[in-house]
CSV table of C-alpha atoms in Angstrom, one decimal:
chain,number,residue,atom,x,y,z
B,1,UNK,CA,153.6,97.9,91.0
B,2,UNK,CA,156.3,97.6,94.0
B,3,UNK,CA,155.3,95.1,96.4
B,4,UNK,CA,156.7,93.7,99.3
B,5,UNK,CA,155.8,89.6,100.5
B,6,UNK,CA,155.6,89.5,104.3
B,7,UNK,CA,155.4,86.3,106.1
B,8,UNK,CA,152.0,85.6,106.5
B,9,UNK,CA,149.2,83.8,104.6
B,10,UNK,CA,150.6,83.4,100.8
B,11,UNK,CA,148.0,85.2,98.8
B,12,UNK,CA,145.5,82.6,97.3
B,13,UNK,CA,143.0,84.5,95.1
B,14,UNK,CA,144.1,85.1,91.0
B,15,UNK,CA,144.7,89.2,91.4
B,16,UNK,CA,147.1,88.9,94.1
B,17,UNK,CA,148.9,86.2,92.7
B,18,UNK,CA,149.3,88.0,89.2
B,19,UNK,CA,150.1,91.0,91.7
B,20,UNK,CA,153.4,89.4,92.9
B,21,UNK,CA,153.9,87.6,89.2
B,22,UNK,CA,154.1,90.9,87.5
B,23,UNK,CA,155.4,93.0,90.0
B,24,UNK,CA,157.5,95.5,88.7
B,25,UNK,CA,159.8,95.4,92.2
B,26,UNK,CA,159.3,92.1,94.6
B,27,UNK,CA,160.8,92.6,98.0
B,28,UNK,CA,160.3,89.0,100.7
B,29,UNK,CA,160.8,89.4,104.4
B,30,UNK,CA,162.9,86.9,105.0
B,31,UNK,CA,160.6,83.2,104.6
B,32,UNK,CA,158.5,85.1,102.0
B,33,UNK,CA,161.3,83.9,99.8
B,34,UNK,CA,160.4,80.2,100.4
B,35,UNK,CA,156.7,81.1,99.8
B,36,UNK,CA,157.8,82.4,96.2
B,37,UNK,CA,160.2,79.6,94.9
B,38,UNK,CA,157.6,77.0,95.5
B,39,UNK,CA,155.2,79.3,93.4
B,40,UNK,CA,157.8,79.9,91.1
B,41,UNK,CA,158.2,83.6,91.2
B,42,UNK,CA,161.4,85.2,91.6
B,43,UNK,CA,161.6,87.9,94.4
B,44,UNK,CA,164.4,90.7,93.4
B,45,UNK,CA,165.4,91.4,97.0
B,46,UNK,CA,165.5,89.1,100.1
B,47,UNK,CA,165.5,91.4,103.4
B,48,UNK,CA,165.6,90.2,107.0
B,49,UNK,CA,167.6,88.7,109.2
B,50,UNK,CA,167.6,85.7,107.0
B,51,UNK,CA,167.0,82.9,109.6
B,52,UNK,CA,163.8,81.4,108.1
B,53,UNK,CA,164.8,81.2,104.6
B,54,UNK,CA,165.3,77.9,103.6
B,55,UNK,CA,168.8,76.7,102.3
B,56,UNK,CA,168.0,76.6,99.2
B,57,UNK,CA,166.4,79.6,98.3
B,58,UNK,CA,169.5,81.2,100.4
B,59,UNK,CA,171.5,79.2,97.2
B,60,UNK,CA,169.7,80.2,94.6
B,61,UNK,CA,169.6,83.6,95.5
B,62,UNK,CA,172.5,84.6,97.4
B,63,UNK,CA,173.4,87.9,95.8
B,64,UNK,CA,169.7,89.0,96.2
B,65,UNK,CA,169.9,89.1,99.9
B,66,UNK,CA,169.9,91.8,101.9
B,67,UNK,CA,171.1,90.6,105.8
B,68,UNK,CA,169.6,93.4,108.5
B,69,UNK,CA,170.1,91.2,111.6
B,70,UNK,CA,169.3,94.5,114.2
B,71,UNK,CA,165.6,93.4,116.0
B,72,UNK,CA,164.5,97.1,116.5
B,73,UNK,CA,162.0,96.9,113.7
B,74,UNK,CA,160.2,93.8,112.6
B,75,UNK,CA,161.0,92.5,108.6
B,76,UNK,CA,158.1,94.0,106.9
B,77,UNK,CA,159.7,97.5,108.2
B,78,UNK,CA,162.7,96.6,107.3
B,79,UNK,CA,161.6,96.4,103.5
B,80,UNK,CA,159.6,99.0,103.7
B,81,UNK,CA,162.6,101.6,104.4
B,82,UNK,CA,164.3,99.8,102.2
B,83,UNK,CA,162.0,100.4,99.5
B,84,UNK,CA,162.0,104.4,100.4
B,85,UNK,CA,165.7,104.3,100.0
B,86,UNK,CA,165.3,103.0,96.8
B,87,UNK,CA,162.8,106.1,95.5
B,88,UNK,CA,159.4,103.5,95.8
B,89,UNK,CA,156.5,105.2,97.4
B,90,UNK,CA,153.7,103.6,95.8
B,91,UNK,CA,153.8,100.2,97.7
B,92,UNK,CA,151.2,97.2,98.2
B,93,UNK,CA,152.0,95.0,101.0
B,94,UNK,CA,150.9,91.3,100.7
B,95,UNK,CA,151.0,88.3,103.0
B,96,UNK,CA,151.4,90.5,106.4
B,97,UNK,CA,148.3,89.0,108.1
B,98,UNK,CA,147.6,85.8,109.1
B,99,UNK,CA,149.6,82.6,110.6
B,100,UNK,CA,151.1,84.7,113.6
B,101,UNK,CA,147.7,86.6,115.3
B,102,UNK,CA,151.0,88.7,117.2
B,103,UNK,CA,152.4,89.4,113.9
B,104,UNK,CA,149.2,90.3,111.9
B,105,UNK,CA,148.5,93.1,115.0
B,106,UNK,CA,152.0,94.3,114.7
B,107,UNK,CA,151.8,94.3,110.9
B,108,UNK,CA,148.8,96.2,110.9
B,109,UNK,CA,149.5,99.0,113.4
B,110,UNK,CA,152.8,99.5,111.9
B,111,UNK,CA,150.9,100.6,108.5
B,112,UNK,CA,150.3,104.0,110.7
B,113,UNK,CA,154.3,104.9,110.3
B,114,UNK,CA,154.2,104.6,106.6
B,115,UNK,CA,151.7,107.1,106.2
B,116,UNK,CA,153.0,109.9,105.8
B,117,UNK,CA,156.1,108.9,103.7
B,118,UNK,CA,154.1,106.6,101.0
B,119,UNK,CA,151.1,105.5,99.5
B,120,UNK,CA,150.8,102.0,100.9
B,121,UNK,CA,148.1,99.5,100.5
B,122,UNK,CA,148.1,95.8,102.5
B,123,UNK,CA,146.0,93.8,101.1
B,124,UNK,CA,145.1,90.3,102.0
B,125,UNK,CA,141.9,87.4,99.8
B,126,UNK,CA,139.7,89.3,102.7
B,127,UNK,CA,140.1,92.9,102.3
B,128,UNK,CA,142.5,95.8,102.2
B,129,UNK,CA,143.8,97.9,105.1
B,130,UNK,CA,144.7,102.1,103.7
B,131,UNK,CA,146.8,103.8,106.5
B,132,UNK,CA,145.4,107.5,106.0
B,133,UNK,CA,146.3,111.3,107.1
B,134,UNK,CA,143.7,114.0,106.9
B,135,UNK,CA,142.0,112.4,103.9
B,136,UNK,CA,141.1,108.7,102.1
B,137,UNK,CA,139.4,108.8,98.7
B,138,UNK,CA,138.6,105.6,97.5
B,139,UNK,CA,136.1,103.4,94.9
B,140,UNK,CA,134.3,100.3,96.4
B,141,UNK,CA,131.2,98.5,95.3
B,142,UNK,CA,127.8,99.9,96.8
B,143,UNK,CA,127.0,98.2,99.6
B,144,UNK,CA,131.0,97.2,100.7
B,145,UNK,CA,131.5,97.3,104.9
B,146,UNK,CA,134.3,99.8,105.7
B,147,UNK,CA,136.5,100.2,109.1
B,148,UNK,CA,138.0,102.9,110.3
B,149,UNK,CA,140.2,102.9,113.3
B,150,UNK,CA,141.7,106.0,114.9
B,151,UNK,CA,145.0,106.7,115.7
B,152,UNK,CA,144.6,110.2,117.2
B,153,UNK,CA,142.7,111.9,114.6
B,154,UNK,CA,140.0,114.5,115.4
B,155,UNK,CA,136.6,115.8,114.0
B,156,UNK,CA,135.7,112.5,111.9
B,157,UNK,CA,133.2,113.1,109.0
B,158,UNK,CA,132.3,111.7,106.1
B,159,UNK,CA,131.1,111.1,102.7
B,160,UNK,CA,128.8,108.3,101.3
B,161,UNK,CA,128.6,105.6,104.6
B,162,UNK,CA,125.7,105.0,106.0
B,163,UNK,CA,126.7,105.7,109.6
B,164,UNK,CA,128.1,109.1,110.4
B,165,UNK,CA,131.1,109.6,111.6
B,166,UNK,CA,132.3,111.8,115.4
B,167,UNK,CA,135.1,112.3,117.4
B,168,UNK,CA,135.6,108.3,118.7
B,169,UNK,CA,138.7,107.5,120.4
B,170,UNK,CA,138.5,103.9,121.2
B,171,UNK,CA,139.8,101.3,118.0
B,172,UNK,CA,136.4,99.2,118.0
B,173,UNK,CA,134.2,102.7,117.5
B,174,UNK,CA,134.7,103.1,114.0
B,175,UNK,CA,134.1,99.7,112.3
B,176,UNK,CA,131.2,97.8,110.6
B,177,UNK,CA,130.2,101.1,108.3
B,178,UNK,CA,128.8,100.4,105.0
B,179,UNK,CA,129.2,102.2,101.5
B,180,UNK,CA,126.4,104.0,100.3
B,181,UNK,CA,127.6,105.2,97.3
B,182,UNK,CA,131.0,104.2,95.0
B,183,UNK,CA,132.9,106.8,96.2
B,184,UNK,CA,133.2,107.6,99.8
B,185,UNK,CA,135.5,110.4,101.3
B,186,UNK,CA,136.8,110.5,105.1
B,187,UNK,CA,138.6,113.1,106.7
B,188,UNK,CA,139.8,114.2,109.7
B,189,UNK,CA,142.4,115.6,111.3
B,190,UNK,CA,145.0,113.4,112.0
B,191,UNK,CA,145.6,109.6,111.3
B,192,UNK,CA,143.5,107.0,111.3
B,193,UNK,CA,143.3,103.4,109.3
B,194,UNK,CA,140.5,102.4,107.0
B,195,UNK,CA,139.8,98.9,106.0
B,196,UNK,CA,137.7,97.7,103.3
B,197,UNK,CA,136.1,94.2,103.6
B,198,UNK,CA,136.2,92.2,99.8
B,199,UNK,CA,132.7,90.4,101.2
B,200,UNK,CA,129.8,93.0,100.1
B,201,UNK,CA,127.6,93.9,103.2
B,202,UNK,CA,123.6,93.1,102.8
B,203,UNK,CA,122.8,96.0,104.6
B,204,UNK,CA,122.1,97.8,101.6
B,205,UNK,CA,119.4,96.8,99.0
């Protein structure tokens, strides 16, 4: 798995943690990098505009970093295009949400410009976010609570939630549905972001 460390909360549960341990390519945004020493794994890349990453880590892994020092795009996009470059389109973003409330929005919205160029996943201990065009397939426990937030798309249905879907256009108009079945199917035309809590719902029994 290719994986890229923002800035946020480090991961705390065992899967993510064994994510970053045995990813295949680790990319930090910037302080990430202090984040993985102390938890003693080795990123591959640094990328950012280096200014949070402590002196040591800048030591130990000098020829690993990559200095982008332009502020037009925040460090999480900055790995991300640098992962494209590099062929990866199959990422899962960690540690974007959290610590900065600014920087979690940012983070989060910014998942809509990937969409279309890769299959990304950001995943935090409380659930994973799935920036989506035209159509999202996924598995999830019966009974999980699913979001779905527009970002332009049009004529909404869907597949094993218990609320149906319509045309909504506001961001709030979409969330707190619930899975009916394991496999649940949205589509629409357009993009829109889906998020899938990790706490099972109790509106099912």
């Amino acid at each position: 798995m290719n994986v890229i460390l923002a800035n946020g909360d480090f991961p705390v549960s065992d899967t993510l943690r064994t994510a970053l341990q045995q990813a295949s390519f680790l990319i930090c945004c910037d302080g990430a990098a202090n984040a993985c020493l102390e938890h003693g794994i080795e990123p591959h890349v640094i990328i950012g505009d280096v200014d949070s990453v402590s002196e040591t880590v800048r030591n130990r892994y000098a020829e690993r970093i990559i200095r982008i020092s332009e502020q037009e795009t925040n460090d999480l996009t900055k790995a991300v295009k640098y992962a494209l470059s590099l062929g990866y389109d199959n990422l899962l973003i960690l540690g974007a949400t959290g610590l900065r409330e600014d920087h979690t929005l940012a983070n989060i919205s910014l998942l809509m410009d990937y969409a279309e160029e890769a299959t990304v996943c950001m995943e935090s201990d409380y659930g994973c976010f799935y920036p989506c065009h035209n159509v999202c397939d996924l598995i999830v426990e019966r009974g999980t609570e699913v979001s779905i937030f527009n970002f332009g798309a049009i004529d909404f249905s869907s597949e094993g939630l218990l609320y149906p879907l319509y045309n909504f256009e506001k961001l709030w108009q979409g969330t707190l549905n619930v899975a009916t079945t394991e496999q649940i199917r949205i589509t629409a035309k357009g993009r829109f972001l889906v998020y899938v809590s990790k706490e099972t719902s109790k509106a099912l029994h």
